[in-house]
CSV table of C-alpha atoms in Angstrom, one decimal:
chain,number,residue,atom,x,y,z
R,96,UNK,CA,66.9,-69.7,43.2
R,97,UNK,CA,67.3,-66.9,41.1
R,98,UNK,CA,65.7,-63.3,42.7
R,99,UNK,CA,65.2,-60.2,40.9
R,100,UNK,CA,65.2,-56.8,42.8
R,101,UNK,CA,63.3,-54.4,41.3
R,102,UNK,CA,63.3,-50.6,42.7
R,103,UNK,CA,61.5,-48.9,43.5
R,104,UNK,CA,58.4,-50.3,44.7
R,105,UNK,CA,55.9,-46.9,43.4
R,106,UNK,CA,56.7,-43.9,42.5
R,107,UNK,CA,54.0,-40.9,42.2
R,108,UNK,CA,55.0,-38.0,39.6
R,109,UNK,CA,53.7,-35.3,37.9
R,110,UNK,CA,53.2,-35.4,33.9
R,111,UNK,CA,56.2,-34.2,32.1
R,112,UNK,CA,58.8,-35.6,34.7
R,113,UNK,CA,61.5,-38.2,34.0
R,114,UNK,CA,61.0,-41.4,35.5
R,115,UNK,CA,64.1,-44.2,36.1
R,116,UNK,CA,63.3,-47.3,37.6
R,117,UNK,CA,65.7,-50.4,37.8
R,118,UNK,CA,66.5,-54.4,38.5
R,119,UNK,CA,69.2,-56.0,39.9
R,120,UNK,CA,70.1,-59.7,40.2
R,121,UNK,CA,71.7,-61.9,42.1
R,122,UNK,CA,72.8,-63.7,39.2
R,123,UNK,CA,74.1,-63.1,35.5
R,124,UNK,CA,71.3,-62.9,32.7
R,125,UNK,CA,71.1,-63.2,29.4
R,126,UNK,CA,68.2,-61.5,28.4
R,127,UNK,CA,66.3,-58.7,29.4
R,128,UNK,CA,63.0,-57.5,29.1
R,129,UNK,CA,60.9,-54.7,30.3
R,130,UNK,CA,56.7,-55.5,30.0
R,131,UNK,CA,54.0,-52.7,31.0
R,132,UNK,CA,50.8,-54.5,32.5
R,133,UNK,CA,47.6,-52.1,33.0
R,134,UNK,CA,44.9,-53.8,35.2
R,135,UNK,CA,43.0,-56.5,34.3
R,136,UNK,CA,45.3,-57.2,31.2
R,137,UNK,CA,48.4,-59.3,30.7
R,138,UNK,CA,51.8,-57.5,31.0
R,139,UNK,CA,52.9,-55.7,27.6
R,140,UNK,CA,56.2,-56.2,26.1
R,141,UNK,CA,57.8,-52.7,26.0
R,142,UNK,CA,61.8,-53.3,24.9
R,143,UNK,CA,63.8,-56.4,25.1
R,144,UNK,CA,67.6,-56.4,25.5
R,145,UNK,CA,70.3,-59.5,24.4
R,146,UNK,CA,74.0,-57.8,24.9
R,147,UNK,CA,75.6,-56.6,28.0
R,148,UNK,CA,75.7,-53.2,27.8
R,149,UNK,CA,73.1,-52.3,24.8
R,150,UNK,CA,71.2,-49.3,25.2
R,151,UNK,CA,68.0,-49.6,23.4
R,152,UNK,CA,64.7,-47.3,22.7
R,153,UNK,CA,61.4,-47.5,22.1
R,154,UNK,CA,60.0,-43.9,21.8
R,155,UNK,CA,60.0,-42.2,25.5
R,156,UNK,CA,61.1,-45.4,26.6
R,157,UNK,CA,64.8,-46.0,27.4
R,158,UNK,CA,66.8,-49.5,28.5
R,159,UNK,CA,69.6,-50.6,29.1
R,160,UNK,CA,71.1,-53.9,29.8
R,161,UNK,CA,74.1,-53.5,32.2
R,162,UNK,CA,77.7,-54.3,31.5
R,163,UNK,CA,78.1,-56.1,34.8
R,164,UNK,CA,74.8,-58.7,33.4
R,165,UNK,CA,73.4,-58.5,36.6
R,166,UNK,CA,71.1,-55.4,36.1
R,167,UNK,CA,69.0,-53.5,34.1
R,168,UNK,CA,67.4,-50.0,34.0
R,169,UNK,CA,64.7,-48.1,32.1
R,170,UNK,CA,64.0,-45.0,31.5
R,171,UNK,CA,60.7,-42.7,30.3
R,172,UNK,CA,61.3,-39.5,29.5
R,173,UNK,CA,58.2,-36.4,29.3
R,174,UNK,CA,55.7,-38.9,30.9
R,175,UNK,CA,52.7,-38.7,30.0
R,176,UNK,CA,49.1,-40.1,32.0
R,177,UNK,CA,49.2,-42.5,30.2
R,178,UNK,CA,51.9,-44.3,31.4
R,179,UNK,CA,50.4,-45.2,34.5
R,180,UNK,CA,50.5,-48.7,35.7
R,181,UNK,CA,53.3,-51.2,37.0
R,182,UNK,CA,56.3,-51.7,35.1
R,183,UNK,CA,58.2,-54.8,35.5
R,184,UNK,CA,61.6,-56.2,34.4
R,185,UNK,CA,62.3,-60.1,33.7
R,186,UNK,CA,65.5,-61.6,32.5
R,187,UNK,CA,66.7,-65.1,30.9
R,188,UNK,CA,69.8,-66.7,32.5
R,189,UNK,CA,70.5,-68.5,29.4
R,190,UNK,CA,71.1,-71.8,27.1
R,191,UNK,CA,67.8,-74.0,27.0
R,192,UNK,CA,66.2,-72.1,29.9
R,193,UNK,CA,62.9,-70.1,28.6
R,194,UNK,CA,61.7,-69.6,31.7
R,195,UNK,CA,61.5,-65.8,32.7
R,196,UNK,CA,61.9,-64.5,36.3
R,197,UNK,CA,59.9,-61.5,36.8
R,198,UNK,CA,60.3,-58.6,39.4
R,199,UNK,CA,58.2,-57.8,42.1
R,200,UNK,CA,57.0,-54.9,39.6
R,201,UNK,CA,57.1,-50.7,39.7
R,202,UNK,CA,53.5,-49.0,40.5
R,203,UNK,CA,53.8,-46.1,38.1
R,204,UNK,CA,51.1,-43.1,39.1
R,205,UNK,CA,51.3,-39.6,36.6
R,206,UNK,CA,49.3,-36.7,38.4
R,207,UNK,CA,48.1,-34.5,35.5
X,4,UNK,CA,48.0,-60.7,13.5
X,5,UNK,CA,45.8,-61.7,16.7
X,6,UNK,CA,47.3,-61.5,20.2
X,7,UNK,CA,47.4,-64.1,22.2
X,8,UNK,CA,43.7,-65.3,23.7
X,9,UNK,CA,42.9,-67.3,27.1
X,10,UNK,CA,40.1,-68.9,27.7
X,11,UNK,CA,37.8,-68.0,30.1
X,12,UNK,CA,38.8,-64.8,31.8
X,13,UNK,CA,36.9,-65.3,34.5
X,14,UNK,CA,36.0,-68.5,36.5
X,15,UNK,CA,35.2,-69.0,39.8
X,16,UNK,CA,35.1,-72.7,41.8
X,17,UNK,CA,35.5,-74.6,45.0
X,18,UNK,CA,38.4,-76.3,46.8
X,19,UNK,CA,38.8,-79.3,45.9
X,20,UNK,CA,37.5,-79.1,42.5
X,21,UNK,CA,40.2,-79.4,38.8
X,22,UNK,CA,39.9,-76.2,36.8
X,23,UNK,CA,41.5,-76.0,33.2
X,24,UNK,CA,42.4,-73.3,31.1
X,25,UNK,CA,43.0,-72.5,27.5
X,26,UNK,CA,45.1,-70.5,25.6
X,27,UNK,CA,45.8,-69.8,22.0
X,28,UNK,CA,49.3,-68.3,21.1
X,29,UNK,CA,49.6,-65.9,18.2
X,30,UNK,CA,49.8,-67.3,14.8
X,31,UNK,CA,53.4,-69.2,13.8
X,32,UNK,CA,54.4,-69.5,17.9
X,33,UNK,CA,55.3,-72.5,18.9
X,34,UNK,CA,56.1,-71.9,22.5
X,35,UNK,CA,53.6,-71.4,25.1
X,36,UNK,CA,54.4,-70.8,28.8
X,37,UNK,CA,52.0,-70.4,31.8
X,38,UNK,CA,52.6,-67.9,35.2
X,39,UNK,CA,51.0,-67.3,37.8
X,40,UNK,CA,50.6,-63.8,39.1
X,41,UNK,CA,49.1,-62.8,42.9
X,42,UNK,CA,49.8,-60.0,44.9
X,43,UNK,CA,52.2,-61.3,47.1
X,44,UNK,CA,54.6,-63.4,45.1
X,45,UNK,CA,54.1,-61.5,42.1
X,46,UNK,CA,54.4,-63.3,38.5
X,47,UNK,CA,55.7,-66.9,39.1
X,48,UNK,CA,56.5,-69.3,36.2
X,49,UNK,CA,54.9,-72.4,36.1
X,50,UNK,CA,55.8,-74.2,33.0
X,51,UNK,CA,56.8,-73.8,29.3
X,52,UNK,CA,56.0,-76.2,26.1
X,53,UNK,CA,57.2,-76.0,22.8
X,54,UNK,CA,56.0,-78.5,20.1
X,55,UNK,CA,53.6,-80.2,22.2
X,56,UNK,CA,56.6,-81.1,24.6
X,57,UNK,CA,57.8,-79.6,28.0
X,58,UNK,CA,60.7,-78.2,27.9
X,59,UNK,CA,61.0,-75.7,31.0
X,60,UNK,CA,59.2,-76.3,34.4
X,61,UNK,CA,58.7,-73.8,37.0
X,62,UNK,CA,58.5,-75.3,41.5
X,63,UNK,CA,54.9,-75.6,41.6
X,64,UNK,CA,53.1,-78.9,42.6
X,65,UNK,CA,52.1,-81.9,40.8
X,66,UNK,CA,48.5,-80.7,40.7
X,67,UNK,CA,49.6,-78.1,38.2
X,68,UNK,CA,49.9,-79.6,34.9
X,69,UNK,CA,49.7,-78.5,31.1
X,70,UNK,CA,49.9,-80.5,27.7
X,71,UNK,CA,50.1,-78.6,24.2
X,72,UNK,CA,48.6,-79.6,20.9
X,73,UNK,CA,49.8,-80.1,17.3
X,74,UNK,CA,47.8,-76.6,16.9
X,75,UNK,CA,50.5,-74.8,19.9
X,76,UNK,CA,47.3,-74.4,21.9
X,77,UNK,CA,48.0,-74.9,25.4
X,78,UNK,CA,45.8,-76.5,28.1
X,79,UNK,CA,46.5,-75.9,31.9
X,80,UNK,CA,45.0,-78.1,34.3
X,81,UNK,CA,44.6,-77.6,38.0
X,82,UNK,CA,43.3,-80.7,40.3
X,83,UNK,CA,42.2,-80.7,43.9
X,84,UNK,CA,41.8,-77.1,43.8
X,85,UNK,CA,42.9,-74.5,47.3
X,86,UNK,CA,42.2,-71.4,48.4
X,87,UNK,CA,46.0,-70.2,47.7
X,88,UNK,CA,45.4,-71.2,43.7
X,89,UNK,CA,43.0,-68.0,43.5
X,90,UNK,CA,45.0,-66.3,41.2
X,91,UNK,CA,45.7,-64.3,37.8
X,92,UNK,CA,46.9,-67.0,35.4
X,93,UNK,CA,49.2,-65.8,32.4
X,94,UNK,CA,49.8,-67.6,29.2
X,95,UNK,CA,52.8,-66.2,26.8
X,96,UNK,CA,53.8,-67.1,23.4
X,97,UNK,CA,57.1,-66.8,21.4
X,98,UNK,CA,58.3,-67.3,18.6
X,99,UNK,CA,60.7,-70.8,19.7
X,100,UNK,CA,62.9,-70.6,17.4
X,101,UNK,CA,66.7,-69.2,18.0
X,102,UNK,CA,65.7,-65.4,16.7
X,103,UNK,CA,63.9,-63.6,19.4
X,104,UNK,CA,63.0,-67.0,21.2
X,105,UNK,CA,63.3,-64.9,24.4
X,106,UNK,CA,60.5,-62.4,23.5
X,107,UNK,CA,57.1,-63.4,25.6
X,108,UNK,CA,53.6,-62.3,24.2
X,109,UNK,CA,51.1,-62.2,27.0
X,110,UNK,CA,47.0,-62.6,27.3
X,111,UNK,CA,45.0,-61.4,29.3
X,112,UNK,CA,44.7,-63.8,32.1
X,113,UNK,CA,42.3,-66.1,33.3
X,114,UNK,CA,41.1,-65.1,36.8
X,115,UNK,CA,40.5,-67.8,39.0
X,116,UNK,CA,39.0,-67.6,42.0
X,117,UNK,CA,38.5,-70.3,44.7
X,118,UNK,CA,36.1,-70.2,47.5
């Protein structure tokens, strides 16, 4: 089946650092999307990406969706504490399919 | 507009017992799909309807199943409940149509716990 790598597993930075985290498949996608989940809550859409190579923004928050439609990255820039939690990327493989493949997630931490 | 809402957040039961969960999607969705999130396989789809049909279904067994009314509120139903169902169970809603289909609305889970 379809398996998404998502890298890295944590990462622990201080406030006001750049953060880049990514997902690569072993198959093409059509869609993208990047959710937020904080605990005890359900995963927040953050950006959502449709064409291979877009760039697209969503304040700090930076995606792309990559050219090769195998991968994805996102960026946040100035972070903030805010942003702590786990990140995760999903993506579509396409026509009637609406099932999302999620994965395994980012663990986010912001020392002040 | 109201996010999407799931119904209970919390329920605890024992093996062997059916469990079922609600959700309501956000106002004008017409697609509802269901995941299951745990530690160690991380957010795993179960199944997705749209107009009170399924269209999308994810490799879980048949004791997992789901309906969806005229309303787009979803039922999930568990049967013969195990200890591996304890879980965080995640409904999503999207639009359904061809513009932004793609774009999944969570709630906030119903966590089940089976002892």
């Amino acid at each position: 089946g379809q398996q998404l790598n998502q890298s890295p597993q944590s990462m622990f930075i201080q406030e006001g650092e750049d953060v880049s985290m990514n997902c690569t498949s072993s198959s093409i996608f059509n869609t993208w999307l990047w959710y937020k989940q904080d605990p005890g809550e359900g995963p927040v859409l953050l950006i959502a990406l449709y064409k291979a190579g877009e760039l697209t923004s969503n304040g700090r928050l930076t995606a792309q969706f990559g050219i090769t439609r195998k991968d994805s990255f996102l960026n946040i820039s100035a972070s903030i504490p805010s942003d702590v939690g786990i990140y995760f990327c999903a993506g579509r493989s396409g026509g009637s399919n609406y099932k999302l493949t999620f994965g395994k997630g980012t663990l986010l931490t912001v020392n002040p | 507009k109201a996010g999407v809402t799931q119904t209970p957040r919390y329920l605890i039961k024992t093996r062997g017992q059916q469990v079922t969960l609600s959700c309501s999607p956000i106002s004008g969705h017409r697609s509802v799909s269901w995941y299951q999130q745990t530690p160690g396989q991380g957010l795993q789809f179960l199944f997705e309807y749209f107009s009170e049909t399924q269209r999308n279904k994810g490799n879980f067994p048949g004791r997992f199943s789901g309906r969806q009314f005229s309303n787009s509120r979803s039922e999930m139903n568990v049967s013969t409940l195990e200890l591996g169902d304890s879980a965080l169970y995640l409904c999503a809603s999207s639009p359904g149509g061809q513009a932004l289909a793609y774009e999944q609305y969570f709630g906030p889970g119903t966590r089940l716990t089976v002892t």
